């Protein structure tokens, strides 16, 4: 093949947009692979020259440090991988609870911003404007200081409800003592959620075909509550509680939400909720006014207009930016190290100081947070696809 023919073939290949884009992607991928290989090799050589141990074998060594809060059994004799598991679970707990509350709170505040009630809408606006413009780290310090400095000491703990205590050590409340019936109730709850999913799909199809409304909220509560109540009754209706008791300088029994956890959760939820509120407000206002007027003319109540007409159309605007806020909340939970909550970053920093293996510890943090982000993004993309408006 002559040089002219080769040049002509390459020119035609380059003019084909799809083939050109594929070639560029392959070149970028190759460049990234080469860069990664060189960086890893250089890091390994540098560590070897400085006689610094490398590898992840340290994860199976004794951690030799305590962790204040743990969802699983842990002690100073546990391994480093168990310590990372504790930090991972603590981070997951904050991220899951925080995102759920931030979405609900943002929805309520966003709807309040558009309320015809001047006082309610003004309060919601002030909240959004103030909370969004104060750095999150300062808010965490504020909530932590408020709990630890202004709440009563343990021996003078406030007791607003029976066996519920509020003090500088956090919030303590009773929980049911473990019973095998609770496992059956959990299984029944999962099955009820699956059943409710199919009921919801049937309800939507029925409404589209007949135009008749279905009391999905009341039916949903019944589907969730009645089977669990029957399971509890059949299992002997256990009512024993693990009640917190004051002993020495702290409470034993029940569940203790530490000041660090409460401050972190409050800060994340209120800060992210302010952004979510603006996203919800923008999504609702993106729906044309004529849609609301047409729904009202059909005799629907304001709540029905919001639930059946406005929000389904607004979701296509709300979901993408709210996904970003969910990712931000998960990543912002790493600020927990500033107030002493033992999240993944806090545990990794302690492990780094104990072992000196900074590269491995940071790599674990990067991989775990990347996994969080990808899983959250994948779930929200699935939800966005499942709830999209399909033209007819």
C-alpha positions as a printed Julia matrix, in Angstrom:
392×3 Matrix{Float64}:
   0.0     0.0    0.0
   1.43    3.36  -1.04
   1.79    6.32   1.3
  -0.94    8.15  -0.61
  -3.41    5.31  -0.18
  -2.49    5.02   3.52
  -3.02    8.74   4.02
  -6.35    8.65   2.19
  -7.52    5.69   4.31
  -6.53    7.41   7.54
  -8.21   10.64   6.42
 -11.5     8.86   5.69
 -11.23    7.0    9.01
 -10.66   10.28  10.87
 -13.67   11.92   9.19
 -15.95    9.15  10.51
 -17.09   10.62  13.84
 -17.83    7.28  15.52
 -14.51    5.71  14.52
 -12.62    8.87  15.43
 -14.22    9.0   18.88
 -13.43    5.31  19.41
  -9.77    5.88  18.47
  -9.49    8.83  20.83
 -11.03    6.84  23.68
  -8.61    3.96  23.1
  -5.65    6.37  23.08
  -6.8     8.05  26.32
  -7.31    4.64  27.96
  -3.85    3.51  26.93
  -2.35    6.75  28.26
  -4.11    6.25  31.61
  -2.88    2.65  31.85
   0.69    3.71  31.13
   0.48    6.6   33.6
  -0.94    4.32  36.3
   1.75    1.7   35.73
   4.55    4.28  35.9
   3.08    5.91  39.03
   2.67    2.59  40.87
   6.16    1.44  39.9
   7.67    4.76  40.98
   5.81    4.65  44.33
   6.95    1.06  44.97
  10.57    1.99  44.17
  10.43    5.05  46.41
   9.01    3.04  49.32
  11.67    0.36  48.86
  14.47    2.93  48.81
  13.2     4.39  52.1
  12.76    0.93  53.69
   9.04    1.55  54.2
   6.89   -1.58  54.29
   4.27   -1.83  51.58
   1.3    -4.05  50.88
  -1.93   -4.79  52.7
  -0.68   -7.55  55.0
  -0.9    -5.08  57.91
  -4.68   -5.47  57.79
  -4.29   -8.84  59.53
  -2.14   -7.45  62.36
  -3.44   -6.42  65.78
  -4.85   -2.89  65.69
  -3.97   -2.08  69.34
  -6.33    0.89  69.6
  -9.89    1.33  70.82
 -12.83    2.77  68.87
 -15.49    4.63  70.83
 -18.51    3.61  68.73
 -18.96    0.33  66.92
 -21.88   -1.52  65.36
 -20.0    -4.81  65.64
 -17.91   -6.37  68.38
 -14.49   -4.74  68.49
 -11.6    -4.37  70.93
  -7.95   -3.3   70.9
  -7.01   -6.93  70.2
  -8.96   -6.91  66.92
  -7.26   -6.77  63.53
  -6.84   -3.7   61.37
  -9.35   -4.99  58.84
 -11.93   -5.18  61.63
 -11.13   -1.58  62.58
 -11.68   -0.52  58.96
 -14.95   -2.47  58.97
 -16.08   -0.52  62.05
 -15.25    2.79  60.35
 -16.95    1.67  57.14
 -20.16    0.7   58.98
 -20.18    3.96  60.94
 -19.82    5.93  57.71
 -22.54    3.88  56.04
 -24.91    4.46  58.95
 -24.41    8.23  58.81
 -24.7     8.3   55.0
 -27.87    6.21  54.81
 -29.72    7.91  57.68
 -28.43   11.34  56.66
 -29.49   11.03  53.01
 -32.93    9.72  53.93
 -33.57   12.57  56.39
 -32.03   15.2   54.09
 -34.3    14.2   51.2
 -37.42   14.24  53.4
 -36.43   17.53  55.06
 -35.52   19.12  51.74
 -38.87   18.09  50.26
 -40.78   19.62  53.18
 -38.79   22.87  53.18
 -38.91   23.14  49.38
 -42.7    22.84  49.38
 -42.88   25.33  52.27
 -40.91   27.84  50.18
 -43.86   27.91  47.76
 -46.56   28.02  50.43
 -49.12   30.84  50.2
 -48.6    31.25  53.96
 -46.24   34.24  54.17
 -44.75   33.31  57.55
 -44.04   29.69  56.57
 -42.49   30.6   53.22
 -40.41   33.38  54.8
 -39.05   31.09  57.51
 -38.18   28.48  54.9
 -36.4    31.1   52.79
 -34.38   32.42  55.72
 -33.39   28.88  56.68
 -32.22   28.09  53.14
 -30.31   31.36  52.72
 -28.56   31.07  56.1
 -27.69   27.37  56.16
 -26.39   27.27  52.59
 -23.96   30.12  53.23
 -22.34   28.85  56.43
 -19.48   26.35  55.89
 -20.45   22.85  56.92
 -17.41   22.45  59.17
 -18.47   25.48  61.23
 -21.97   24.05  61.55
 -20.55   20.77  62.84
 -18.49   22.63  65.44
 -21.58   24.62  66.46
 -23.79   21.57  67.0
 -21.05   19.69  68.81
 -20.34   22.63  71.12
 -24.05   23.14  71.74
 -24.47   19.53  72.89
 -21.3    19.2   74.93
 -21.33   22.65  76.56
 -24.98   23.58  77.07
 -26.7    20.26  77.66
 -26.89   19.07  81.3
 -24.28   16.79  82.84
 -24.97   13.06  82.98
 -26.16   13.04  86.6
 -28.54   15.94  85.86
 -29.69   14.48  82.53
 -32.98   15.78  81.19
 -35.75   13.17  81.18
 -38.46   14.39  78.73
 -40.03   10.92  78.37
 -39.92    7.75  80.47
 -36.45    6.15  80.17
 -35.34    8.78  77.63
 -32.38   10.94  78.71
 -30.61   13.9   77.14
 -27.21   15.0   78.43
 -23.71   15.95  77.4
 -23.13   12.27  76.65
 -25.82   12.29  73.97
 -29.32   10.89  73.66
 -30.2     7.64  75.43
 -33.45    5.74  74.93
 -34.78    2.18  75.48
 -35.06   -0.46  72.75
 -36.83   -3.84  72.68
 -34.79   -6.7   74.06
 -33.77   -9.22  71.41
 -36.28  -11.93  70.64
 -36.37  -14.48  67.76
 -39.76  -12.97  66.88
 -37.98   -9.81  65.74
 -36.19  -11.72  62.96
 -39.52  -13.04  61.7
 -40.94   -9.51  61.88
 -38.02   -8.23  59.79
 -38.6   -10.95  57.18
 -42.32  -10.12  57.09
 -41.5    -6.42  56.69
 -39.26   -7.14  53.68
 -41.99   -9.26  52.09
 -44.54   -6.51  52.8
 -42.34   -3.94  51.05
 -42.12   -6.22  48.0
 -45.9    -6.7   48.06
 -46.39   -2.94  48.37
 -44.22   -2.41  45.29
 -46.53   -4.58  43.2
 -49.62   -2.95  44.72
 -48.22    0.45  43.73
 -47.6    -0.71  40.16
 -51.14   -2.1   39.92
 -52.55    1.14  41.36
 -50.74    3.27  38.76
 -51.95    1.09  35.91
 -55.5     1.15  37.26
 -55.43    4.93  37.62
 -54.15    5.41  34.06
 -56.87    3.14  32.64
 -59.86    4.27  34.72
 -58.85    7.65  36.18
 -60.0     6.46  39.61
 -57.89    7.32  42.64
 -56.72    4.6   44.98
 -56.0     5.21  48.7
 -52.42    3.99  48.34
 -51.2     5.73  51.5
 -53.73    4.07  53.8
 -53.46    0.73  52.02
 -49.67    0.96  52.14
 -49.69    1.52  55.89
 -51.99   -1.47  56.31
 -49.81   -3.69  54.09
 -46.75   -2.78  56.15
 -48.23   -2.72  59.65
 -50.84   -5.49  59.8
 -48.6    -8.48  58.87
 -45.92   -7.32  61.32
 -48.51   -6.86  64.08
 -49.91  -10.35  63.46
 -46.39  -11.83  63.51
 -45.7   -10.08  66.81
 -48.95  -11.36  68.33
 -48.42  -14.94  67.1
 -44.86  -14.86  68.46
 -46.11  -14.14  71.97
 -46.16  -10.32  71.83
 -42.76   -9.75  73.53
 -42.69   -6.37  75.29
 -39.44   -6.54  77.28
 -37.3    -3.4   76.91
 -33.6    -2.84  77.33
 -33.91    0.21  79.6
 -30.97    2.6   80.11
 -29.76    2.9   83.7
 -27.43    5.52  85.15
 -24.36    3.92  86.68
 -21.3     5.95  87.66
 -20.63    8.58  85.04
 -22.6     7.16  82.14
 -25.69    5.18  81.15
 -25.72    1.46  80.51
 -28.35   -0.33  78.46
 -30.59    1.02  75.76
 -29.15    2.89  72.79
 -26.83    5.85  73.23
 -26.51    8.29  70.35
 -23.22   10.02  71.07
 -22.76   13.81  70.81
 -20.4    13.25  67.87
 -22.96   11.21  65.95
 -25.84   13.6   66.7
 -23.79   16.69  65.8
 -22.58   15.11  62.55
 -26.05   13.95  61.55
 -27.66   17.31  62.4
 -25.03   19.24  60.48
 -25.19   17.05  57.39
 -28.99   16.87  57.27
 -29.63   20.59  57.84
 -26.86   21.71  55.46
 -27.7    19.29  52.63
 -31.44   19.72  53.26
 -31.11   23.43  52.45
 -29.69   22.61  49.02
 -32.3    19.9   48.49
 -35.03   22.41  49.32
 -33.91   24.72  46.52
 -33.76   21.76  44.13
 -37.32   20.78  45.04
 -38.53   24.38  44.7
 -36.91   24.72  41.27
 -38.37   21.4   40.14
 -41.89   22.36  41.19
 -41.65   25.78  39.57
 -40.42   24.12  36.35
 -43.87   22.54  35.93
 -46.04   24.82  33.82
 -48.69   26.75  35.69
 -51.35   25.48  33.29
 -50.79   21.93  34.57
 -51.68   22.99  38.11
 -54.68   25.01  36.95
 -56.0    22.11  34.86
 -55.65   19.71  37.78
 -57.42   22.15  40.1
 -60.26   22.55  37.62
 -60.83   18.79  37.82
 -61.66   19.16  41.5
 -58.39   17.82  42.9
 -57.26   19.14  46.26
 -53.99   21.05  46.61
 -52.29   17.96  48.04
 -53.6    15.76  45.23
 -52.41   18.27  42.64
 -48.96   18.23  44.22
 -48.76   14.43  44.58
 -50.44   13.32  41.34
 -49.6    16.07  38.86
 -46.78   18.36  39.95
 -44.23   16.11  41.66
 -44.26   13.35  38.99
 -43.38   15.96  36.37
 -40.93   17.78  38.64
 -38.94   14.62  39.39
 -37.15   14.75  36.04
 -35.72   18.09  37.15
 -35.21   17.15  40.81
 -33.49   13.76  40.61
 -30.19   14.61  38.8
 -29.1    17.52  41.07
 -30.4    15.74  44.17
 -28.21   12.76  43.26
 -25.23   15.11  43.43
 -26.33   16.3   46.87
 -26.62   12.7   48.08
 -23.07   12.07  46.89
 -21.94   15.28  48.59
 -23.49   14.27  51.91
 -21.71   10.91  51.81
 -18.37   12.53  51.02
 -18.92   15.36  53.52
 -19.34   12.77  56.26
 -15.53   12.53  56.19
 -15.53   15.83  58.14
 -16.52   13.68  61.13
 -12.83   13.47  61.97
 -13.01   17.14  63.07
 -15.42   16.35  65.93
 -14.07   12.91  66.82
 -16.7    10.61  65.32
 -14.99    7.31  64.37
 -15.86    7.18  60.69
 -13.76    5.58  57.97
 -11.35    8.53  57.63
 -10.84    8.77  61.4
 -10.06    5.05  61.69
  -7.79    5.2   58.63
  -5.83    8.13  60.1
  -5.29    6.23  63.35
  -4.24    3.11  61.42
  -1.87    5.23  59.35
  -0.21    6.58  62.51
   0.05    3.07  63.94
   1.56    1.41  60.86
   3.12    4.2   58.8
   1.52    2.75  55.66
  -0.07    5.94  54.4
  -0.35    4.93  50.74
  -2.36    1.8   51.52
  -4.67    3.53  54.02
  -5.38    6.41  51.65
  -5.93    3.96  48.8
  -8.54    2.12  50.9
 -10.32    5.42  51.64
 -10.33    6.35  47.95
 -11.65    2.98  46.81
 -14.4     2.85  49.45
 -15.66    6.39  48.83
 -15.52    5.79  45.08
 -17.63    2.66  45.58
 -20.13    4.64  47.66
 -20.42    7.26  44.93
 -20.78    4.77  42.08
 -23.41    2.71  43.9
 -25.41    5.8   44.86
 -25.2     7.17  41.34
 -26.23    3.81  39.84
 -29.26    3.56  42.14
 -30.4     7.12  41.44
 -29.9     6.64  37.68
 -32.05    3.51  37.88
 -34.71    5.41  39.81
 -34.59    8.3   37.34
 -35.03    5.87  34.45
 -37.85    4.0   36.22
 -39.82    7.18  36.95
 -39.21    9.01  33.69
 -42.13   10.47  31.76
 -42.75    8.41  28.64
 -44.32   10.23  25.72
 -47.25    8.64  23.93
